[in-house]
XYZ file of C-alpha atoms in Angstrom:
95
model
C -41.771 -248.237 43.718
C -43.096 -245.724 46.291
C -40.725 -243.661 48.233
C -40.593 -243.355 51.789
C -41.421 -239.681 53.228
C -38.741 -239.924 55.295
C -35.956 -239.782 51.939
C -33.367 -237.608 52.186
C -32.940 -234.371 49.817
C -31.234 -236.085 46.852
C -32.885 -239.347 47.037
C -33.156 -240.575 43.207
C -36.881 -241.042 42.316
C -36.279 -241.859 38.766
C -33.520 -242.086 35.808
C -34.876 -241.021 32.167
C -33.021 -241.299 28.996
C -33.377 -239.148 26.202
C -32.649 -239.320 22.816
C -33.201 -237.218 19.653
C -32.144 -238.659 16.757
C -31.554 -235.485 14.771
C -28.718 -234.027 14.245
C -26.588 -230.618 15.716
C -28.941 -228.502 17.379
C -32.104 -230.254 16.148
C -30.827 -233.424 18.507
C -29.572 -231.366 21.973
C -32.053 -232.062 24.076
C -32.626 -230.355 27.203
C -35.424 -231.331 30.094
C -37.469 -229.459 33.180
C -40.055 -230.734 35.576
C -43.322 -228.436 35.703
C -45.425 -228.854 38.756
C -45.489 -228.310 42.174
C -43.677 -231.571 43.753
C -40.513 -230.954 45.564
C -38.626 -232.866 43.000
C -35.994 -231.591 40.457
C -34.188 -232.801 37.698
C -30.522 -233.257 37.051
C -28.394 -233.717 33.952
C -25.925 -236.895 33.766
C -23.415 -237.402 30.603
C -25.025 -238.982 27.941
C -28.371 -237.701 27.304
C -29.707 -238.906 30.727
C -31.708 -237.456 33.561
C -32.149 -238.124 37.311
C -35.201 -236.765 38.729
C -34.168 -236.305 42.864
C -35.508 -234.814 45.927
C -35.705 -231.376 46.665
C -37.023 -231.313 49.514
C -38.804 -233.282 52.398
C -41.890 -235.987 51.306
C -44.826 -236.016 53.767
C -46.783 -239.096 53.309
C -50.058 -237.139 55.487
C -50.250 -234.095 53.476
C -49.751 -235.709 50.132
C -50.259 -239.507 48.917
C -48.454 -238.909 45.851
C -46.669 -236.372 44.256
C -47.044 -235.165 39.917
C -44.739 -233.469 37.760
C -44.575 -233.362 34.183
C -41.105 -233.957 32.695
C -40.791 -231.513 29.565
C -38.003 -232.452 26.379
C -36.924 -229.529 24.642
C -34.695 -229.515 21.446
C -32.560 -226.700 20.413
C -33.811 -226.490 16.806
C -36.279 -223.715 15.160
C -39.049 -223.597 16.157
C -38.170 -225.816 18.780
C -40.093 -229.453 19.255
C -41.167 -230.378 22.861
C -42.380 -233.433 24.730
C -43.976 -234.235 27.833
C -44.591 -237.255 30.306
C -45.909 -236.866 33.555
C -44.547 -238.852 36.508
C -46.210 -240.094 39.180
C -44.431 -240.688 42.499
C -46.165 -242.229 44.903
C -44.673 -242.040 49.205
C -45.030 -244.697 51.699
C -45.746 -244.227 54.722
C -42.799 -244.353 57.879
C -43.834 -244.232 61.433
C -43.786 -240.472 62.533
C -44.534 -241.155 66.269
């Protein structure tokens, strides 16, 4: 669902659950956003993830806004995974 440009800093954007099935360090998972969006990411209990606002949306200088979530586990070598996440911003009245 797009987000209006207008959000305030803290607006949820998206919840993400992750889950490594190993065990001990192999299975603590940790995650970062890389990109330029002014989004970041926030750890809840349980292995899950809300990716808020950071800072203001503006709808005229960019459409849409793409980060790339990164999973990291604590094991060595360490074993990563990406996503990328697409938000897009509607549009509110600025005049």
């Amino acid at each position: 669902s797009p987000v209006p440009e207008d959000s305030p800093v803290g607006t949820v954007v998206a919840l993400l659950n992750v889950v490594d099935p190993d065990s001990g360090e192999n299975g603590q998972v940790s995650c970062e956003l890389s990109g330029e969006a002014p989004l970041s990411i926030v750890a809840s209990p349980g292995g899950s993830y809300k990716v808020v606002t950071a800072g203001a949306l503006d709808r005229e200088q960019a459409a849409e806004q793409r980060v790339t979530v990164v999973a990291r586990d604590r094991g060595r070598p360490a074993l990563r995974s990406s996503r990328e996440l697409l938000l897009e911003v509607s549009d509110v009245n600025d005049n």
